[in-house]
Amino acid sequence: DTGVSQDPRHKITKRGQNVTFRCDPISEHNRLYWYRQTLGQGPEFLTYFQNEAQLEKSRLLSDRFSAERPKGSFSTLEIQRTEQGDSAMYLCASSFRGGSYEQYFGPGTRLTVT
Amino acid sequence: AQKVTQAQTEISVVEKEDVTLDCVYETRDTTYYLFWYKQPPSGELVFLIRRNSFDEQNEISGRYSWNFQKSTSSFNFTITASQVVDSAVYFCALIDYNTDKLIFGTGTRLQVFP
């Protein structure tokens, strides 16, 4: 029984570059969430999917951010024209809607924008 | 508005001491769920417990226990006989019942010294 996986674990990029992160949820989970965590803070919700449908996006998610979940399996989060303020840990979680609401988190992708 | 407050930013104890982490929440929902997660230095959020608003029974799991009091909107977490491996950041969270997104507090960093 594998947990949530994320790739890459670390990404260093220069300001203005585009980056893409991948999340593979627990296989039977139909909900997938993206959160962002900055130093000293709790994770903040970005967006979530039920199967392939993106149901909500936070105001934190500017138009430089886009997320997809093709076929309701893995998800990608892309940041275009990165800014230094995008430096954070990007966390993915999954859950089973109709279950007991626990969200299981992956190890995160730490993004550093120089 | 929904909110979770963890007033203790950092707590330091010596091994074998008992320690309580405080969590106060705000919500207008009559049905809600509360969670505790542990984030060790590796960064991955580990689910510890879920409690729904209809169940005010205290729960004990090994050295961990949780005290849920609706009257004071609190969901406190106690570690008995703390160990060095308990050193981590602990997050209390509330779920938005409509979207299942988690609303986290700012976390309490626990350091257990040998």
mmCIF file of C-alpha atoms in Angstrom:
data_model
loop_
_atom_site.group_PDB
_atom_site.id
_atom_site.type_symbol
_atom_site.label_atom_id
_atom_site.label_comp_id
_atom_site.label_asym_id
_atom_site.label_seq_id
_atom_site.Cartn_x
_atom_site.Cartn_y
_atom_site.Cartn_z
ATOM 1 C CA ASP A 1 0.000 0.000 0.000
ATOM 2 C CA THR A 2 1.884 3.051 -1.249
ATOM 3 C CA GLY A 3 1.257 6.517 0.062
ATOM 4 C CA VAL A 4 1.121 9.833 -1.725
ATOM 5 C CA SER A 5 4.243 10.548 -3.744
ATOM 6 C CA GLN A 6 5.537 13.829 -5.105
ATOM 7 C CA ASP A 7 8.213 14.628 -7.614
ATOM 8 C CA PRO A 8 10.633 16.318 -7.478
ATOM 9 C CA ARG A 9 11.384 16.646 -3.783
ATOM 10 C CA HIS A 10 13.459 19.761 -4.319
ATOM 11 C CA LYS A 11 13.535 22.294 -7.118
ATOM 12 C CA ILE A 12 15.780 25.317 -7.465
ATOM 13 C CA THR A 13 14.929 27.640 -10.289
ATOM 14 C CA LYS A 14 15.711 31.130 -11.433
ATOM 15 C CA ARG A 15 13.120 33.847 -11.317
ATOM 16 C CA GLY A 16 11.051 33.920 -14.478
ATOM 17 C CA GLN A 17 11.374 30.210 -15.250
ATOM 18 C CA ASN A 18 8.449 27.799 -15.354
ATOM 19 C CA VAL A 19 8.288 24.785 -13.050
ATOM 20 C CA THR A 20 6.010 21.766 -12.894
ATOM 21 C CA PHE A 21 5.418 19.443 -9.956
ATOM 22 C CA ARG A 22 3.765 16.051 -9.980
ATOM 23 C CA CYS A 23 1.657 14.305 -7.364
ATOM 24 C CA ASP A 24 0.562 10.673 -7.378
ATOM 25 C CA PRO A 25 -2.243 10.090 -4.858
ATOM 26 C CA ILE A 26 -3.170 6.910 -3.057
ATOM 27 C CA SER A 27 -4.716 4.834 -5.807
ATOM 28 C CA GLU A 28 -8.268 4.480 -4.523
ATOM 29 C CA HIS A 29 -8.581 8.135 -3.457
ATOM 30 C CA ASN A 30 -10.833 10.299 -5.585
ATOM 31 C CA ARG A 31 -9.943 13.682 -4.060
ATOM 32 C CA LEU A 32 -6.611 15.382 -4.500
ATOM 33 C CA TYR A 33 -5.521 18.615 -2.846
ATOM 34 C CA TRP A 34 -2.652 21.042 -3.263
ATOM 35 C CA TYR A 35 -1.427 23.152 -0.356
ATOM 36 C CA ARG A 36 1.431 25.601 0.022
ATOM 37 C CA GLN A 37 3.466 25.981 3.181
ATOM 38 C CA THR A 38 5.863 28.820 3.898
ATOM 39 C CA LEU A 39 8.361 28.888 6.715
ATOM 40 C CA GLY A 40 6.771 29.013 10.138
ATOM 41 C CA GLN A 41 3.250 28.728 8.831
ATOM 42 C CA GLY A 42 0.669 26.006 8.483
ATOM 43 C CA PRO A 43 -0.213 24.700 5.037
ATOM 44 C CA GLU A 44 -2.605 26.875 3.038
ATOM 45 C CA PHE A 45 -5.122 25.434 0.609
ATOM 46 C CA LEU A 46 -4.521 26.112 -3.082
ATOM 47 C CA THR A 47 -6.903 23.907 -5.040
ATOM 48 C CA TYR A 48 -8.530 20.508 -5.125
ATOM 49 C CA PHE A 49 -9.915 17.946 -7.535
ATOM 50 C CA GLN A 50 -12.591 15.355 -7.312
ATOM 51 C CA ASN A 51 -11.607 12.819 -9.909
ATOM 52 C CA GLU A 52 -10.587 14.963 -12.906
ATOM 53 C CA ALA A 53 -12.747 17.980 -12.042
ATOM 54 C CA GLN A 54 -11.099 20.964 -10.389
ATOM 55 C CA LEU A 55 -13.744 22.069 -7.890
ATOM 56 C CA GLU A 56 -12.203 25.021 -6.102
ATOM 57 C CA LYS A 57 -9.260 27.365 -6.379
ATOM 58 C CA SER A 58 -7.989 29.602 -3.627
ATOM 59 C CA ARG A 59 -7.387 33.293 -4.183
ATOM 60 C CA LEU A 60 -3.756 32.424 -3.443
ATOM 61 C CA LEU A 61 -3.661 30.717 -6.820
ATOM 62 C CA SER A 62 -2.779 33.533 -9.195
ATOM 63 C CA ASP A 63 -3.141 33.181 -12.950
ATOM 64 C CA ARG A 64 0.495 32.058 -13.098
ATOM 65 C CA PHE A 65 -0.534 28.840 -11.385
ATOM 66 C CA SER A 66 -2.363 26.023 -13.109
ATOM 67 C CA ALA A 67 -3.227 22.551 -11.942
ATOM 68 C CA GLU A 68 -4.516 19.545 -13.801
ATOM 69 C CA ARG A 69 -5.576 16.040 -12.980
ATOM 70 C CA PRO A 70 -6.045 14.241 -16.281
ATOM 71 C CA LYS A 71 -8.086 11.056 -16.034
ATOM 72 C CA GLY A 72 -8.478 11.533 -12.322
ATOM 73 C CA SER A 73 -5.154 9.959 -11.474
ATOM 74 C CA PHE A 74 -1.943 11.933 -10.943
ATOM 75 C CA SER A 75 -1.951 15.714 -10.816
ATOM 76 C CA THR A 76 0.453 18.409 -11.946
ATOM 77 C CA LEU A 77 0.910 21.897 -10.591
ATOM 78 C CA GLU A 78 2.636 24.366 -12.903
ATOM 79 C CA ILE A 79 3.949 27.770 -11.952
ATOM 80 C CA GLN A 80 4.776 30.086 -14.815
ATOM 81 C CA ARG A 81 7.199 33.010 -14.600
ATOM 82 C CA THR A 82 8.238 32.120 -11.060
ATOM 83 C CA GLU A 83 8.811 34.872 -8.525
ATOM 84 C CA GLN A 84 10.833 34.793 -5.323
ATOM 85 C CA GLY A 85 7.582 34.868 -3.363
ATOM 86 C CA ASP A 86 6.723 31.482 -4.813
ATOM 87 C CA SER A 87 9.467 29.878 -2.743
ATOM 88 C CA ALA A 88 7.686 27.451 -0.443
ATOM 89 C CA MET A 89 6.909 23.804 0.194
ATOM 90 C CA TYR A 90 4.163 22.533 -2.096
ATOM 91 C CA LEU A 91 2.209 19.725 -0.502
ATOM 92 C CA CYS A 92 -0.158 17.298 -2.121
ATOM 93 C CA ALA A 93 -2.763 15.299 -0.234
ATOM 94 C CA SER A 94 -5.430 12.799 -1.170
ATOM 95 C CA SER A 95 -8.580 11.465 0.417
ATOM 96 C CA PHE A 96 -11.589 9.344 -0.379
ATOM 97 C CA ARG A 97 -14.784 11.357 -0.609
ATOM 98 C CA GLY A 98 -17.405 9.349 1.208
ATOM 99 C CA GLY A 99 -14.836 8.138 3.639
ATOM 100 C CA SER A 100 -13.702 9.545 6.922
ATOM 101 C CA TYR A 101 -12.243 12.850 5.680
ATOM 102 C CA GLU A 102 -8.628 12.153 6.563
ATOM 103 C CA GLN A 103 -6.232 13.632 4.073
ATOM 104 C CA TYR A 104 -2.941 11.851 3.583
ATOM 105 C CA PHE A 105 -0.030 13.995 2.595
ATOM 106 C CA GLY A 106 2.960 13.418 0.385
ATOM 107 C CA PRO A 107 6.516 14.456 1.289
ATOM 108 C CA GLY A 108 6.192 17.777 -0.508
ATOM 109 C CA THR A 109 8.216 19.602 -3.144
ATOM 110 C CA ARG A 110 10.418 22.371 -1.811
ATOM 111 C CA LEU A 111 10.725 25.160 -4.352
ATOM 112 C CA THR A 112 13.463 27.760 -4.125
ATOM 113 C CA VAL A 113 13.343 30.651 -6.566
ATOM 114 C CA THR A 114 16.634 32.549 -6.844
ATOM 115 C CA ALA B 1 -15.065 32.659 9.280
ATOM 116 C CA GLN B 2 -13.285 29.441 10.098
ATOM 117 C CA LYS B 3 -10.059 29.703 12.005
ATOM 118 C CA VAL B 4 -7.655 27.613 14.054
ATOM 119 C CA THR B 5 -5.423 29.187 16.679
ATOM 120 C CA GLN B 6 -2.385 27.548 18.188
ATOM 121 C CA ALA B 7 -1.095 30.145 20.591
ATOM 122 C CA GLN B 8 2.026 28.211 21.603
ATOM 123 C CA THR B 9 4.696 28.815 19.005
ATOM 124 C CA GLU B 10 7.346 26.651 20.603
ATOM 125 C CA ILE B 11 7.549 24.366 23.619
ATOM 126 C CA SER B 12 10.673 22.763 25.045
ATOM 127 C CA VAL B 13 10.564 19.899 27.516
ATOM 128 C CA VAL B 14 12.921 17.320 28.893
ATOM 129 C CA GLU B 15 12.315 13.690 28.061
ATOM 130 C CA LYS B 16 9.632 11.962 30.161
ATOM 131 C CA GLU B 17 7.813 15.191 30.893
ATOM 132 C CA ASP B 18 4.148 15.457 29.945
ATOM 133 C CA VAL B 19 3.252 18.244 27.514
ATOM 134 C CA THR B 20 -0.044 19.677 26.280
ATOM 135 C CA LEU B 21 -0.463 21.448 22.972
ATOM 136 C CA ASP B 22 -3.381 23.830 22.800
ATOM 137 C CA CYS B 23 -5.786 24.325 19.905
ATOM 138 C CA VAL B 24 -8.745 26.682 19.723
ATOM 139 C CA TYR B 25 -11.025 26.761 16.708
ATOM 140 C CA GLU B 26 -13.791 28.923 15.269
ATOM 141 C CA THR B 27 -16.526 27.718 12.955
ATOM 142 C CA ARG B 28 -20.178 28.416 12.237
ATOM 143 C CA ASP B 29 -20.792 24.865 11.068
ATOM 144 C CA THR B 30 -22.726 22.581 13.382
ATOM 145 C CA THR B 31 -21.002 19.561 11.885
ATOM 146 C CA TYR B 32 -17.260 19.734 11.607
ATOM 147 C CA TYR B 33 -14.128 17.666 11.957
ATOM 148 C CA LEU B 34 -10.924 18.450 13.771
ATOM 149 C CA PHE B 35 -7.523 16.956 13.134
ATOM 150 C CA TRP B 36 -4.020 16.837 14.493
ATOM 151 C CA TYR B 37 -1.036 16.306 12.208
ATOM 152 C CA LYS B 38 2.638 15.869 13.054
ATOM 153 C CA GLN B 39 5.371 17.303 10.842
ATOM 154 C CA PRO B 40 8.787 15.876 11.727
ATOM 155 C CA PRO B 41 11.993 17.440 10.393
ATOM 156 C CA SER B 42 11.656 15.359 7.230
ATOM 157 C CA GLY B 43 8.684 17.572 6.326
ATOM 158 C CA GLU B 44 5.943 15.057 5.646
ATOM 159 C CA LEU B 45 2.674 15.687 7.453
ATOM 160 C CA VAL B 46 1.564 12.628 9.394
ATOM 161 C CA PHE B 47 -2.098 12.206 10.308
ATOM 162 C CA LEU B 48 -2.621 11.579 14.033
ATOM 163 C CA ILE B 49 -6.318 11.848 14.802
ATOM 164 C CA ARG B 50 -9.708 12.947 13.520
ATOM 165 C CA ARG B 51 -12.562 13.963 15.772
ATOM 166 C CA ASN B 52 -16.087 14.889 14.670
ATOM 167 C CA SER B 53 -18.197 17.527 16.370
ATOM 168 C CA PHE B 54 -20.691 15.011 17.731
ATOM 169 C CA ASP B 55 -18.169 13.003 19.653
ATOM 170 C CA GLU B 56 -16.800 14.740 22.727
ATOM 171 C CA GLN B 57 -15.278 11.659 24.248
ATOM 172 C CA ASN B 58 -11.630 11.995 25.003
ATOM 173 C CA GLU B 59 -9.378 9.649 23.095
ATOM 174 C CA ILE B 60 -6.194 7.940 24.131
ATOM 175 C CA SER B 61 -3.718 6.226 21.851
ATOM 176 C CA GLY B 62 -0.647 5.017 23.654
ATOM 177 C CA ARG B 63 1.161 8.067 25.016
ATOM 178 C CA TYR B 64 -1.104 10.428 23.084
ATOM 179 C CA SER B 65 -4.439 11.743 24.312
ATOM 180 C CA TRP B 66 -6.852 14.348 23.031
ATOM 181 C CA ASN B 67 -9.348 16.484 24.926
ATOM 182 C CA PHE B 68 -12.202 17.909 22.849
ATOM 183 C CA GLN B 69 -14.435 20.490 24.527
ATOM 184 C CA LYS B 70 -17.120 22.146 22.416
ATOM 185 C CA SER B 71 -18.002 24.559 25.223
ATOM 186 C CA THR B 72 -14.589 26.189 24.915
ATOM 187 C CA SER B 73 -14.001 25.348 21.215
ATOM 188 C CA SER B 74 -10.805 23.590 22.118
ATOM 189 C CA PHE B 75 -9.129 20.397 20.961
ATOM 190 C CA ASN B 76 -5.998 19.954 23.026
ATOM 191 C CA PHE B 77 -3.336 17.291 22.566
ATOM 192 C CA THR B 78 -1.302 15.784 25.389
ATOM 193 C CA ILE B 79 1.818 13.685 25.066
ATOM 194 C CA THR B 80 2.594 11.695 28.195
ATOM 195 C CA ALA B 81 6.177 10.797 29.030
ATOM 196 C CA SER B 82 7.555 12.634 26.012
ATOM 197 C CA GLN B 83 10.399 11.176 23.993
ATOM 198 C CA VAL B 84 13.027 12.743 21.756
ATOM 199 C CA VAL B 85 11.258 11.224 18.732
ATOM 200 C CA ASP B 86 8.233 13.371 19.549
ATOM 201 C CA SER B 87 10.196 16.463 18.491
ATOM 202 C CA ALA B 88 8.285 17.927 15.567
ATOM 203 C CA VAL B 89 5.864 20.648 14.585
ATOM 204 C CA TYR B 90 2.288 19.753 15.441
ATOM 205 C CA PHE B 91 -0.638 21.225 13.538
ATOM 206 C CA CYS B 92 -4.254 21.373 14.538
ATOM 207 C CA ALA B 93 -6.701 21.667 11.644
ATOM 208 C CA LEU B 94 -10.389 22.133 10.976
ATOM 209 C CA ILE B 95 -12.136 20.857 7.900
ATOM 210 C CA ASP B 96 -14.420 22.971 5.739
ATOM 211 C CA TYR B 97 -17.402 20.667 5.549
ATOM 212 C CA ASN B 98 -18.420 21.738 2.051
ATOM 213 C CA THR B 99 -15.067 21.421 0.330
ATOM 214 C CA ASP B 100 -13.110 19.133 2.645
ATOM 215 C CA LYS B 101 -10.225 21.584 2.563
ATOM 216 C CA LEU B 102 -8.189 21.708 5.741
ATOM 217 C CA ILE B 103 -7.708 24.954 7.621
ATOM 218 C CA PHE B 104 -4.529 24.727 9.639
ATOM 219 C CA GLY B 105 -3.256 26.588 12.643
ATOM 220 C CA THR B 106 0.252 27.996 12.603
ATOM 221 C CA GLY B 107 1.643 24.981 14.423
ATOM 222 C CA THR B 108 3.487 24.380 17.679
ATOM 223 C CA ARG B 109 7.111 23.341 17.526
ATOM 224 C CA LEU B 110 7.858 20.785 20.233
ATOM 225 C CA GLN B 111 11.439 20.117 21.204
ATOM 226 C CA VAL B 112 12.100 17.228 23.533
ATOM 227 C CA PHE B 113 15.589 17.188 24.995
ATOM 228 C CA PRO B 114 17.258 14.052 26.362
#
